[in-house]
Tab-separated table of C-alpha atoms in Angstrom:
chain	number	residue	atom	x	y	z
A	18	MET	CA	6.095	21.691	-6.627
A	19	LYS	CA	3.796	23.765	-8.237
A	20	LEU	CA	0.735	22.057	-8.906
A	21	LYS	CA	-2.131	24.495	-8.048
A	22	ASP	CA	-4.465	22.819	-5.275
A	23	GLU	CA	-7.847	22.798	-6.659
A	24	ARG	CA	-11.102	22.087	-5.355
A	25	ILE	CA	-14.653	20.664	-7.647
A	26	TYR	CA	-17.436	19.501	-5.079
A	27	MET	CA	-18.612	15.977	-6.315
A	28	LYS	CA	-22.167	15.943	-5.412
A	29	SER	CA	-22.141	12.613	-3.650
A	30	TYR	CA	-19.623	11.176	-1.693
A	31	GLU	CA	-19.585	6.833	-0.807
A	32	TYR	CA	-17.870	6.773	2.692
A	33	ASN	CA	-18.008	2.957	2.938
A	34	SER	CA	-15.959	2.885	-0.207
A	35	ILE	CA	-14.010	5.776	0.723
A	36	PHE	CA	-13.179	5.190	4.023
A	37	THR	CA	-12.311	2.429	6.271
A	38	PRO	CA	-13.718	2.061	9.465
A	39	GLN	CA	-11.173	4.378	11.835
A	40	GLU	CA	-11.303	6.607	9.209
A	41	PHE	CA	-14.422	6.789	8.748
A	42	GLN	CA	-14.860	7.455	12.585
A	43	ASP	CA	-12.266	9.665	13.005
A	44	PHE	CA	-13.046	11.681	9.949
A	45	ALA	CA	-16.471	11.831	11.604
A	46	ARG	CA	-15.566	13.188	15.216
A	47	ASP	CA	-13.852	16.028	12.982
A	48	ILE	CA	-17.001	17.407	11.263
A	49	ILE	CA	-19.108	16.992	14.641
A	50	GLN	CA	-16.166	19.063	16.352
A	51	ILE	CA	-16.709	21.706	13.824
A	52	LYS	CA	-20.358	21.201	13.964
A	53	GLU	CA	-20.193	21.808	17.215
A	54	ASN	CA	-17.291	23.798	17.728
A	55	LYS	CA	-15.989	21.047	20.406
A	56	PHE	CA	-13.086	19.203	21.193
A	57	ILE	CA	-14.322	15.949	20.999
A	58	GLU	CA	-12.874	13.263	22.996
A	59	SER	CA	-11.314	9.939	21.211
A	60	PHE	CA	-10.923	6.023	22.510
A	61	ALA	CA	-9.191	3.630	21.136
A	62	GLU	CA	-10.669	1.041	18.581
A	63	GLY	CA	-12.311	-2.460	20.335
A	64	LYS	CA	-15.176	-3.278	22.435
A	65	ASP	CA	-16.420	1.021	23.695
A	66	GLY	CA	-19.011	0.371	25.295
A	67	GLY	CA	-21.450	2.631	23.160
A	68	ILE	CA	-18.796	5.663	23.075
A	69	ASP	CA	-16.312	6.477	20.263
A	70	GLY	CA	-16.218	9.995	21.090
A	71	ARG	CA	-17.139	11.841	24.236
A	72	PHE	CA	-17.822	16.564	25.020
A	73	ILE	CA	-18.685	18.137	27.874
A	74	ASP	CA	-20.084	21.488	27.770
A	75	GLN	CA	-19.606	24.029	30.137
A	76	GLU	CA	-22.476	23.659	32.184
A	77	GLY	CA	-21.359	19.791	32.632
A	78	ASN	CA	-23.680	18.136	30.460
A	79	ILE	CA	-22.164	15.125	27.767
A	80	THR	CA	-22.674	14.827	24.928
A	81	ILE	CA	-21.682	10.516	23.731
A	82	LEU	CA	-20.734	10.834	19.392
A	83	GLN	CA	-21.350	6.959	17.739
A	84	VAL	CA	-20.039	6.236	14.234
A	85	LYS	CA	-21.411	3.509	12.410
A	86	ARG	CA	-19.796	2.564	8.883
A	87	TYR	CA	-21.029	-0.384	6.727
A	88	LYS	CA	-23.291	-1.461	4.393
A	89	ASN	CA	-26.981	-2.095	4.246
A	90	MET	CA	-28.181	-0.022	7.212
A	91	ASN	CA	-31.940	0.726	5.956
A	92	VAL	CA	-31.908	-3.609	6.931
A	93	THR	CA	-30.172	-4.268	9.936
A	94	ILE	CA	-29.657	0.006	11.571
A	95	LEU	CA	-32.718	-0.874	14.880
A	96	ASN	CA	-31.313	-3.895	15.905
A	97	THR	CA	-27.807	-2.177	15.769
A	98	MET	CA	-29.594	0.547	18.152
A	99	LYS	CA	-31.655	-1.493	20.690
A	100	GLU	CA	-28.001	-2.371	21.556
A	101	GLU	CA	-26.552	1.220	21.387
A	102	LYS	CA	-29.661	1.806	23.578
A	103	ARG	CA	-28.700	-1.213	25.997
A	104	LYS	CA	-25.157	0.201	26.647
A	105	MET	CA	-26.814	3.684	27.048
A	106	ASP	CA	-28.761	2.194	29.980
A	107	LEU	CA	-25.610	0.229	31.508
A	108	LEU	CA	-23.836	3.365	31.412
A	109	ILE	CA	-26.773	5.702	33.866
A	110	LYS	CA	-27.343	2.275	35.731
A	111	ASN	CA	-23.569	2.457	36.472
A	112	GLY	CA	-24.144	6.292	37.755
A	113	LYS	CA	-22.618	8.060	34.486
A	114	ARG	CA	-24.399	10.629	32.840
A	115	VAL	CA	-25.754	10.920	29.498
A	116	ASP	CA	-26.812	13.893	27.865
A	117	ARG	CA	-27.298	14.444	24.724
A	118	TYR	CA	-25.995	11.744	21.606
A	119	ILE	CA	-25.276	12.119	18.936
A	120	LEU	CA	-25.579	9.414	15.993
A	121	VAL	CA	-23.180	9.266	12.866
A	122	LEU	CA	-23.878	6.182	9.642
A	123	SER	CA	-22.032	6.538	6.432
A	124	GLU	CA	-25.066	5.722	4.652
A	125	ASP	CA	-28.342	7.098	3.997
A	126	ILE	CA	-31.560	5.919	6.082
A	127	SER	CA	-35.328	6.253	5.055
A	128	VAL	CA	-37.809	8.558	6.905
A	129	GLN	CA	-38.909	5.729	9.048
A	130	LYS	CA	-36.273	4.124	9.969
A	131	LYS	CA	-34.708	7.550	11.450
A	132	ASP	CA	-37.823	8.273	13.346
A	133	ASP	CA	-37.743	4.732	14.693
A	134	ILE	CA	-34.437	5.518	16.071
A	135	LEU	CA	-35.349	8.291	17.646
A	136	ASP	CA	-38.278	6.544	19.000
A	137	ILE	CA	-35.579	3.869	19.941
A	138	MET	CA	-33.810	6.296	21.176
A	139	SER	CA	-35.424	8.934	22.599
A	140	GLU	CA	-33.955	9.228	26.190
A	141	TYR	CA	-30.908	10.170	24.225
A	142	ILE	CA	-31.352	11.677	21.097
A	143	LYS	CA	-32.917	14.922	21.471
A	144	CYS	CA	-33.278	16.279	18.053
A	145	SER	CA	-33.446	14.977	14.638
A	146	GLU	CA	-30.988	16.906	13.237
A	147	ASP	CA	-28.965	14.816	15.954
A	148	VAL	CA	-28.926	11.796	13.107
A	149	ILE	CA	-26.211	12.582	10.763
A	150	MET	CA	-26.237	10.900	7.549
A	151	LYS	CA	-24.614	10.410	4.708
A	152	ALA	CA	-26.597	13.180	2.417
A	153	ASP	CA	-25.924	15.250	6.054
A	154	LEU	CA	-22.687	14.980	6.120
A	155	ASN	CA	-21.975	15.608	2.198
A	156	ASN	CA	-24.334	19.154	2.305
A	157	LEU	CA	-22.055	20.212	5.272
A	158	LEU	CA	-18.742	19.623	3.664
A	159	SER	CA	-20.056	21.996	1.264
A	160	MET	CA	-19.686	24.536	3.530
A	161	PRO	CA	-16.829	27.264	3.507
A	162	LYS	CA	-15.998	26.224	7.171
A	163	TYR	CA	-15.121	22.452	6.570
A	164	LYS	CA	-13.085	22.909	3.647
A	165	GLU	CA	-10.180	22.119	6.440
A	166	ILE	CA	-11.684	18.995	6.378
A	167	GLU	CA	-11.009	18.063	2.791
A	168	ASP	CA	-7.856	19.292	3.266
A	169	LYS	CA	-7.109	16.722	5.995
A	170	TYR	CA	-8.836	13.941	4.396
A	171	TYR	CA	-7.187	14.196	1.153
A	172	GLN	CA	-9.170	10.605	-0.076
A	173	LEU	CA	-12.446	11.886	-0.600
A	174	TRP	CA	-10.464	13.023	-3.873
A	175	TYR	CA	-9.517	10.041	-5.536
A	176	PRO	CA	-11.068	9.911	-8.529
A	177	SER	CA	-12.969	6.839	-9.421
A	178	THR	CA	-12.111	4.769	-11.595
A	179	ASN	CA	-14.265	4.983	-14.763
A	180	ILE	CA	-13.197	9.038	-14.239
A	181	LEU	CA	-9.512	7.557	-14.947
A	182	ASN	CA	-10.616	5.834	-17.756
A	183	ARG	CA	-12.991	8.719	-19.553
A	184	LYS	CA	-10.253	10.861	-19.046
A	185	LEU	CA	-7.957	8.055	-20.839
A	186	PHE	CA	-9.940	6.700	-23.632
A	187	ASP	CA	-8.775	8.832	-26.691
A	188	VAL	CA	-5.449	9.118	-25.477
A	189	VAL	CA	-3.477	5.575	-24.978
A	190	ASN	CA	-4.543	1.804	-25.808
A	191	GLY	CA	-6.612	-0.366	-24.416
A	192	VAL	CA	-3.698	-1.828	-22.896
A	193	LEU	CA	-2.039	0.824	-21.265
A	194	LEU	CA	-5.350	1.976	-20.339
A	195	GLN	CA	-6.217	-1.549	-18.789
A	196	LYS	CA	-2.824	-1.973	-16.923
A	197	SER	CA	-3.545	2.359	-15.347
A	198	LYS	CA	-6.491	1.140	-14.298
A	199	MET	CA	-5.528	-2.043	-12.623
A	200	CYS	CA	-2.852	-0.672	-10.699
A	201	TYR	CA	-4.968	2.475	-9.400
A	202	ALA	CA	-7.020	0.020	-8.467
A	203	ASP	CA	-4.463	-1.800	-6.715
A	204	MET	CA	-2.968	1.365	-4.815
A	205	ILE	CA	-6.974	2.014	-3.347
A	206	GLU	CA	-6.922	-1.314	-1.442
A	207	GLU	CA	-3.195	-1.531	-0.516
A	208	LYS	CA	-3.713	2.207	1.382
A	209	GLN	CA	-5.997	-0.141	3.921
A	210	ILE	CA	-2.537	-1.142	4.678
A	211	PHE	CA	-0.143	1.083	4.204
A	212	VAL	CA	1.419	3.049	6.598
A	213	GLU	CA	3.110	6.620	6.314
A	214	THR	CA	6.835	5.859	7.254
A	215	SER	CA	9.409	9.010	8.082
A	216	VAL	CA	10.371	7.331	3.996
A	217	TYR	CA	7.355	8.307	2.326
A	218	LYS	CA	6.907	11.038	4.087
A	219	GLU	CA	11.048	12.305	2.695
A	220	ILE	CA	9.501	11.045	-1.222
A	221	ILE	CA	7.187	13.639	-0.677
A	222	SER	CA	9.481	16.258	0.249
A	223	LYS	CA	11.560	15.457	-2.883
A	224	VAL	CA	8.166	15.235	-5.418
A	225	HIS	CA	6.967	18.529	-3.699
A	226	LYS	CA	10.848	19.830	-4.620
A	227	ASN	CA	11.564	18.124	-7.579
A	228	LYS	CA	8.150	16.226	-9.784
A	229	THR	CA	10.940	13.251	-9.947
A	230	VAL	CA	11.626	10.614	-7.531
A	231	ILE	CA	13.549	7.489	-8.493
A	232	ILE	CA	13.101	5.028	-5.331
A	233	SER	CA	15.711	2.367	-5.570
A	234	GLY	CA	16.209	-0.720	-3.174
A	235	GLU	CA	16.472	-4.121	-2.100
A	236	PRO	CA	14.147	-6.520	-2.926
A	237	GLY	CA	11.020	-6.812	-0.825
A	238	VAL	CA	11.643	-3.688	0.867
A	239	GLY	CA	8.516	-1.711	-0.356
A	240	LYS	CA	9.071	0.176	-2.776
A	241	THR	CA	6.447	-0.770	-5.406
A	242	MET	CA	3.687	0.003	-3.030
A	243	LEU	CA	5.211	3.505	-1.477
A	244	GLY	CA	5.496	4.444	-4.975
A	245	LYS	CA	1.676	4.085	-5.296
A	246	GLN	CA	1.230	5.373	-2.312
A	247	VAL	CA	2.770	8.739	-3.667
A	248	ALA	CA	0.843	8.486	-6.792
A	249	LEU	CA	-2.514	8.058	-5.059
A	250	PHE	CA	-1.179	10.923	-3.037
A	251	TYR	CA	-0.665	13.383	-5.229
A	252	LEU	CA	-4.190	12.118	-7.298
A	253	GLY	CA	-6.165	12.994	-3.955
A	254	LYS	CA	-4.655	16.171	-2.362
A	255	TYR	CA	-4.096	17.790	-5.548
A	256	HIS	CA	-7.026	16.519	-7.775
A	257	THR	CA	-4.751	15.573	-10.263
A	258	GLU	CA	-6.659	14.592	-13.223
A	259	THR	CA	-5.093	11.239	-14.319
A	260	PHE	CA	-2.496	8.426	-13.457
A	261	ILE	CA	-0.861	6.486	-15.977
A	262	ASN	CA	0.824	3.181	-14.833
A	263	VAL	CA	4.035	2.936	-17.609
A	264	SER	CA	6.307	-0.279	-17.756
A	265	ASP	CA	8.442	0.880	-20.622
A	266	MET	CA	9.485	4.002	-22.858
A	267	ASN	CA	7.114	4.720	-25.340
A	268	ASP	CA	4.174	4.322	-22.559
A	269	LEU	CA	5.912	7.010	-20.751
A	270	TYR	CA	5.833	9.533	-24.147
A	271	THR	CA	2.750	8.607	-24.045
A	272	ALA	CA	1.720	9.174	-20.938
A	273	LEU	CA	3.889	12.505	-21.556
A	274	LYS	CA	1.473	13.554	-24.118
A	275	ILE	CA	-1.999	13.303	-22.312
A	276	ASN	CA	-3.309	16.700	-21.835
A	277	GLY	CA	-4.367	17.904	-18.134
A	278	LYS	CA	-2.334	17.463	-14.534
A	279	LYS	CA	-1.217	13.869	-14.184
A	280	VAL	CA	0.371	11.170	-12.023
A	281	ILE	CA	2.905	8.779	-14.106
A	282	PHE	CA	4.229	5.547	-12.398
A	283	PHE	CA	7.263	4.086	-13.761
A	284	ASP	CA	7.397	0.697	-11.446
A	285	ASP	CA	11.277	-1.633	-12.024
A	286	PHE	CA	12.598	1.102	-14.692
A	287	TRP	CA	15.410	-0.606	-16.156
A	288	GLY	CA	13.727	-3.656	-15.200
A	289	GLY	CA	12.950	-4.897	-18.916
A	290	ASN	CA	16.211	-4.193	-20.504
A	291	GLN	CA	19.004	-7.028	-20.660
A	292	LEU	CA	21.720	-4.447	-19.352
A	293	GLU	CA	23.443	-4.522	-22.224
A	294	LYS	CA	25.768	-1.530	-22.733
A	295	ILE	CA	24.254	-0.097	-25.890
A	296	LYS	CA	20.509	-0.489	-24.373
A	297	VAL	CA	21.212	1.109	-20.734
A	298	GLN	CA	22.983	4.301	-22.436
A	299	ASN	CA	20.272	4.987	-24.730
A	300	VAL	CA	17.707	4.554	-21.950
A	301	SER	CA	19.582	6.819	-19.906
A	302	LYS	CA	19.584	9.594	-22.267
A	303	GLU	CA	16.263	8.847	-22.812
A	304	LEU	CA	15.836	9.167	-19.165
A	305	THR	CA	17.586	12.241	-18.508
A	306	ARG	CA	15.868	13.936	-21.621
A	307	ILE	CA	12.326	13.363	-19.341
A	308	ILE	CA	13.697	14.252	-16.079
A	309	LYS	CA	14.595	17.823	-17.528
A	310	THR	CA	11.468	18.181	-19.545
A	311	VAL	CA	9.197	17.142	-16.307
A	312	LYS	CA	11.229	20.021	-15.004
A	313	LYS	CA	9.870	22.368	-16.570
A	314	ARG	CA	6.233	21.533	-16.428
A	315	ASN	CA	3.311	22.039	-14.377
A	316	ASP	CA	1.156	19.443	-15.225
A	317	CYS	CA	2.922	16.281	-14.327
A	318	ILE	CA	4.456	14.358	-11.575
A	319	LEU	CA	6.970	10.973	-12.213
A	320	ILE	CA	7.421	8.498	-9.733
A	321	ILE	CA	10.064	6.023	-10.806
A	322	THR	CA	11.300	2.831	-8.631
A	323	THR	CA	14.348	0.584	-9.392
A	324	ARG	CA	16.570	-2.006	-7.916
A	325	GLU	CA	19.256	-0.456	-6.587
A	326	TYR	CA	21.865	-2.782	-8.210
A	327	VAL	CA	20.213	-1.665	-11.848
A	328	LEU	CA	20.242	1.855	-11.532
A	329	GLU	CA	23.846	1.836	-10.447
A	330	GLN	CA	24.705	-0.518	-14.122
A	331	GLY	CA	22.653	2.702	-15.667
A	332	LEU	CA	24.647	5.168	-14.288
A	333	LYS	CA	27.948	3.472	-14.970
A	334	TYR	CA	26.930	4.461	-18.524
A	335	ASN	CA	25.802	8.205	-18.317
A	336	GLU	CA	27.471	10.854	-15.978
A	337	GLU	CA	24.818	13.301	-16.406
A	338	LEU	CA	22.242	10.964	-15.453
A	339	ARG	CA	24.396	10.061	-12.418
A	340	ASN	CA	24.941	13.979	-11.211
A	341	ILE	CA	20.508	14.376	-12.056
A	342	VAL	CA	20.244	10.843	-9.749
A	343	LYS	CA	21.702	12.567	-7.054
A	344	LYS	CA	19.510	14.801	-6.596
A	345	TYR	CA	16.186	13.140	-7.285
A	346	LYS	CA	16.910	9.682	-5.952
A	347	LEU	CA	16.075	8.391	-2.711
A	348	GLU	CA	17.332	4.647	-1.512
A	349	CYS	CA	15.129	2.913	0.637
A	350	LEU	CA	16.817	0.022	3.143
A	351	ILE	CA	14.536	-2.120	6.154
A	352	GLN	CA	17.126	-0.516	8.175
A	353	GLN	CA	15.655	3.468	7.353
A	354	TYR	CA	11.951	1.389	9.235
A	355	SER	CA	12.087	2.508	13.678
A	356	ASP	CA	10.908	-0.331	15.008
A	357	ALA	CA	7.335	2.139	15.181
A	358	ASP	CA	6.989	1.942	11.333
A	359	LYS	CA	7.671	-2.165	11.299
A	360	LEU	CA	5.086	-2.559	13.996
A	361	GLN	CA	2.354	-0.444	12.133
A	362	ILE	CA	3.211	-2.119	8.913
A	363	TYR	CA	2.746	-5.773	10.863
A	364	TYR	CA	-0.095	-4.650	12.242
A	365	GLY	CA	-1.396	-2.916	9.026
A	366	HIS	CA	-1.134	-6.304	7.091
A	367	LEU	CA	-3.310	-8.318	10.561
A	368	LYS	CA	-5.829	-5.742	10.208
A	369	HIS	CA	-6.218	-6.301	6.414
A	370	ALA	CA	-6.611	-10.247	6.805
A	371	GLU	CA	-9.608	-10.264	8.625
A	372	LEU	CA	-8.752	-13.013	10.348
A	373	ALA	CA	-11.323	-14.062	13.439
A	374	TRP	CA	-11.089	-12.247	16.489
A	375	LYS	CA	-8.859	-14.919	18.310
A	376	GLN	CA	-6.423	-15.075	15.749
A	377	THR	CA	-6.106	-11.800	15.393
A	378	TYR	CA	-5.858	-11.023	19.558
A	379	GLU	CA	-2.954	-14.355	19.269
A	380	LEU	CA	-0.985	-12.199	16.878
A	381	MET	CA	-1.895	-8.923	17.084
A	382	LYS	CA	1.100	-10.014	20.459
A	383	HIS	CA	3.747	-11.123	18.389
A	384	GLY	CA	4.494	-7.807	16.981
A	385	ASN	CA	7.630	-7.499	19.662
A	386	LEU	CA	8.752	-10.538	17.600
A	387	VAL	CA	8.347	-9.734	14.193
A	388	ILE	CA	9.798	-6.081	14.489
A	389	ASN	CA	13.017	-7.926	15.917
A	390	SER	CA	13.413	-10.266	13.842
A	391	LYS	CA	16.480	-10.845	11.527
A	392	ASN	CA	14.481	-11.900	8.865
A	393	TYR	CA	11.745	-9.250	8.641
A	394	ASN	CA	10.317	-8.377	5.298
A	395	PRO	CA	7.286	-6.379	4.898
A	396	ARG	CA	6.619	-8.723	1.404
A	397	VAL	CA	7.341	-12.146	3.900
A	398	LEU	CA	4.374	-10.289	6.250
A	399	GLU	CA	2.406	-10.235	3.261
A	400	MET	CA	2.900	-13.400	2.177
A	401	PHE	CA	2.411	-15.372	5.571
A	402	PHE	CA	-1.153	-13.363	6.345
A	403	GLU	CA	-1.764	-14.333	2.644
A	404	SER	CA	-1.737	-17.897	3.892
A	405	VAL	CA	-3.389	-18.253	6.944
A	406	GLU	CA	-7.065	-19.647	7.369
A	407	THR	CA	-9.720	-18.393	8.884
A	408	ASN	CA	-10.078	-21.926	10.905
A	409	MET	CA	-6.788	-21.990	11.695
A	410	LEU	CA	-6.222	-22.550	14.914
A	411	PRO	CA	-4.514	-19.534	17.204
A	412	ASP	CA	-1.795	-20.921	18.521
A	413	LYS	CA	-1.214	-22.598	15.421
A	414	CYS	CA	-0.617	-19.461	13.462
A	415	THR	CA	1.316	-18.114	16.009
A	416	ARG	CA	3.463	-21.192	15.509
A	417	ILE	CA	3.792	-21.060	11.842
A	418	LEU	CA	4.915	-17.080	12.326
A	419	ASP	CA	7.143	-18.040	14.568
A	420	ARG	CA	8.665	-20.468	12.538
A	421	TYR	CA	8.617	-18.200	9.305
A	422	LEU	CA	10.634	-15.437	11.284
A	423	GLU	CA	13.000	-18.275	12.702
A	424	CYS	CA	13.468	-21.148	10.990
A	425	PRO	CA	11.144	-20.249	7.837
A	426	LEU	CA	11.173	-23.888	5.791
A	427	ASP	CA	7.561	-24.128	5.257
A	428	PHE	CA	7.487	-20.688	3.784
A	429	TRP	CA	10.679	-21.069	1.411
A	430	LYS	CA	8.002	-24.471	0.089
A	431	ASP	CA	5.146	-22.101	-0.309
A	432	ILE	CA	7.122	-19.789	-2.389
A	433	PHE	CA	8.752	-22.466	-4.137
A	434	ASN	CA	5.602	-24.175	-5.459
A	435	GLY	CA	4.309	-20.934	-6.319
A	436	LEU	CA	7.581	-20.335	-8.758
A	437	SER	CA	7.442	-20.056	-12.537
A	438	LYS	CA	9.174	-23.611	-13.717
A	439	GLU	CA	12.505	-21.782	-14.902
A	440	ALA	CA	12.502	-19.736	-11.779
A	441	ARG	CA	12.462	-23.234	-9.870
A	442	ILE	CA	15.290	-24.721	-12.189
A	443	LEU	CA	17.561	-21.020	-11.140
A	444	TYR	CA	16.883	-21.892	-7.683
A	445	VAL	CA	18.358	-25.274	-7.362
A	446	ILE	CA	20.924	-23.990	-9.813
A	447	MET	CA	21.973	-20.853	-7.374
A	448	ALA	CA	21.723	-23.777	-4.000
A	449	ILE	CA	24.204	-26.346	-6.194
A	450	ALA	CA	26.502	-23.712	-6.726
A	451	PRO	CA	29.522	-21.357	-5.019
A	452	LEU	CA	28.069	-18.096	-3.671
A	453	PRO	CA	28.185	-15.717	-4.407
A	454	ILE	CA	28.248	-15.754	-7.857
A	455	GLU	CA	28.534	-13.663	-10.962
A	456	ALA	CA	25.117	-13.165	-12.476
A	457	SER	CA	27.106	-13.399	-15.979
A	458	ILE	CA	28.118	-17.308	-15.047
A	459	LEU	CA	25.062	-17.500	-12.797
A	460	ARG	CA	23.654	-17.106	-16.535
A	461	LYS	CA	25.754	-19.129	-18.927
A	462	PHE	CA	24.669	-22.233	-16.433
A	463	TYR	CA	21.083	-22.107	-16.899
A	464	ASN	CA	21.471	-20.683	-20.293
A	465	ASN	CA	23.267	-23.702	-20.866
A	466	TYR	CA	20.392	-26.274	-18.642
A	467	ILE	CA	17.531	-24.905	-20.930
A	468	GLN	CA	19.560	-25.389	-24.818
A	469	LYS	CA	19.244	-29.205	-23.923
A	470	LYS	CA	15.498	-28.537	-22.880
A	471	GLU	CA	13.343	-28.985	-26.391
A	472	ASN	CA	11.193	-26.068	-27.246
A	473	SER	CA	13.718	-23.617	-25.188
A	474	TYR	CA	12.717	-20.628	-27.087
A	475	GLU	CA	9.779	-21.098	-25.563
A	476	TRP	CA	11.102	-21.214	-21.535
A	477	LYS	CA	11.963	-17.880	-20.129
A	478	ASN	CA	14.910	-15.747	-20.695
A	479	PHE	CA	17.493	-15.949	-17.188
A	480	PHE	CA	16.935	-11.808	-17.215
A	481	GLU	CA	12.529	-12.880	-16.682
A	482	VAL	CA	13.651	-15.199	-14.244
A	483	GLN	CA	15.932	-13.432	-12.156
A	484	ILE	CA	12.929	-10.371	-11.737
A	485	GLU	CA	11.104	-13.287	-10.414
A	486	LEU	CA	12.928	-14.820	-8.028
A	487	GLU	CA	14.263	-10.787	-6.688
A	488	LYS	CA	10.817	-10.548	-5.251
A	489	THR	CA	11.441	-12.989	-3.057
A	490	VAL	CA	14.699	-15.489	-2.348
A	491	ILE	CA	17.760	-13.952	-4.218
A	492	ARG	CA	19.444	-10.310	-4.303
A	493	THR	CA	21.510	-8.816	-6.719
A	494	ASP	CA	24.539	-6.329	-5.810
A	495	LEU	CA	27.065	-4.570	-7.470
A	496	TYR	CA	30.383	-5.311	-6.409
A	497	ASP	CA	33.821	-3.138	-6.798
A	498	VAL	CA	35.936	-5.369	-8.708
A	499	THR	CA	39.396	-3.720	-9.056
A	500	ALA	CA	39.005	-1.431	-12.111
A	501	ASP	CA	35.320	-2.715	-12.945
A	502	LYS	CA	32.375	-3.338	-10.988
A	503	VAL	CA	30.746	-6.698	-11.177
A	504	LEU	CA	27.183	-7.697	-10.854
A	505	VAL	CA	26.738	-10.466	-7.992
A	506	VAL	CA	24.004	-12.737	-6.905
A	507	THR	CA	22.988	-14.672	-3.694
A	508	PHE	CA	20.484	-15.331	-1.851
A	509	GLN	CA	18.381	-13.013	0.264
A	510	ASN	CA	18.150	-15.148	3.510
A	511	PRO	CA	20.623	-18.325	3.905
A	512	SER	CA	17.302	-20.005	5.580
A	513	ALA	CA	15.983	-20.409	1.312
A	514	LYS	CA	19.213	-22.163	0.477
A	515	ASP	CA	18.813	-24.722	3.930
A	516	PHE	CA	15.016	-25.219	2.532
A	517	LEU	CA	16.623	-25.929	-0.805
A	518	ILE	CA	19.426	-28.388	0.402
A	519	ASP	CA	17.060	-30.109	2.413
A	520	LEU	CA	14.107	-30.954	-0.382
A	521	LEU	CA	17.370	-31.764	-2.590
A	522	LYS	CA	18.239	-34.802	-0.446
A	523	ASN	CA	15.088	-35.813	0.031
A	524	ASN	CA	13.909	-35.900	-3.738
A	525	PHE	CA	17.199	-35.711	-5.859
A	526	PHE	CA	16.175	-38.676	-8.549
A	527	ILE	CA	13.545	-35.891	-9.176
A	528	PHE	CA	15.584	-33.274	-9.355
């Protein structure tokens, strides 16, 4: 990987938007460790008794570190510090020592507010310099000895969507520009729940070596999020100048023309193609040529995701691409996730859901049940947490989760109701057809149905509907049959069919 690791210092970092509370706490701890040249003890998230970090000097003096990250500090900080004063007083009352108190804030506050804090905490804060605000943090980061902090917390270097806008404005059309900005915003939000699994680290290693990676795998395993977060890593770590989200070969060629260092993300490659032999052959040849081109350049990273069976179809017609893919491909499977990875993914979704404390506590206790479920799937977890309402009783949350995992009929009902009318029709066809079924036969069934409908030309084609259902309901595999390979479709989970059979029994005449 030859992209140079450059640094261009920004005038001001907005820590509230860059870091989660826990990330900012870790960041502040690392800053103070360098500033004080001391190792600081860290403590788990939760009620901290007023202590986020602690260190003891050679004389035995104890220094407490407290970190605050939230918005509108000028309005609430004094009330917050009165509560912190009460916590410190309680420590003293219980025989503990507090010789010094360092406060780190994610925002700047007024001089008057800072003086008021010094008055409130006068027994513990020894000098004004021990109240460190946003401007102070930015000042410290401009000093050479703090460069390692920027290397570690590459979130500091994510460009804003405005920067992306300026870079792309004169080069690409409005649709590609807007699509890239929206995808980038999603990447930033998803960063809060993303878990850096061993698969993620392996992908980073492949990109370092080859500058291109092809992430394949079954639906719902997390290919798209993996690809996005790898892109985000390079945007941050290597100060890459722009990000382009492409969806076809024309977009890809446009992206390659953009000057400067760039990350190109192509999600669901071949997804828009109908796997016809001539089309796949042509696209495969183009992709082969582009991968070779990217390999020779020092200004570009290419990240591709694809469904495994679709990739196999493409390789069927291009032996040269097959040889290249052996080098660049990484298949992502649920089985590759360790129990620790699965648990972190679950807790990441739980944390991001922002539920009530009692709901969160009850769902946390279900972690082991979740990771040992045969129905474990990151997309299923995401959809479950989206369905939980903050006024729902905690025990009801856990009952629903149990149902989703063990007998998820309600879950499939939510999915069914969210499908397009075309996807519902194909879902019903599959429920009454013998499975697994060849994709070509299923396609005929679907086409025969819509041809009998008025304005059939307005209906989605089979391939669009197949892609929609693959996100949650069905899976498509490539089977070896004699000398040829056949695409075969079935349900991802037997309970998906169980739900629909039950629905058909109770609503036969509707369908």
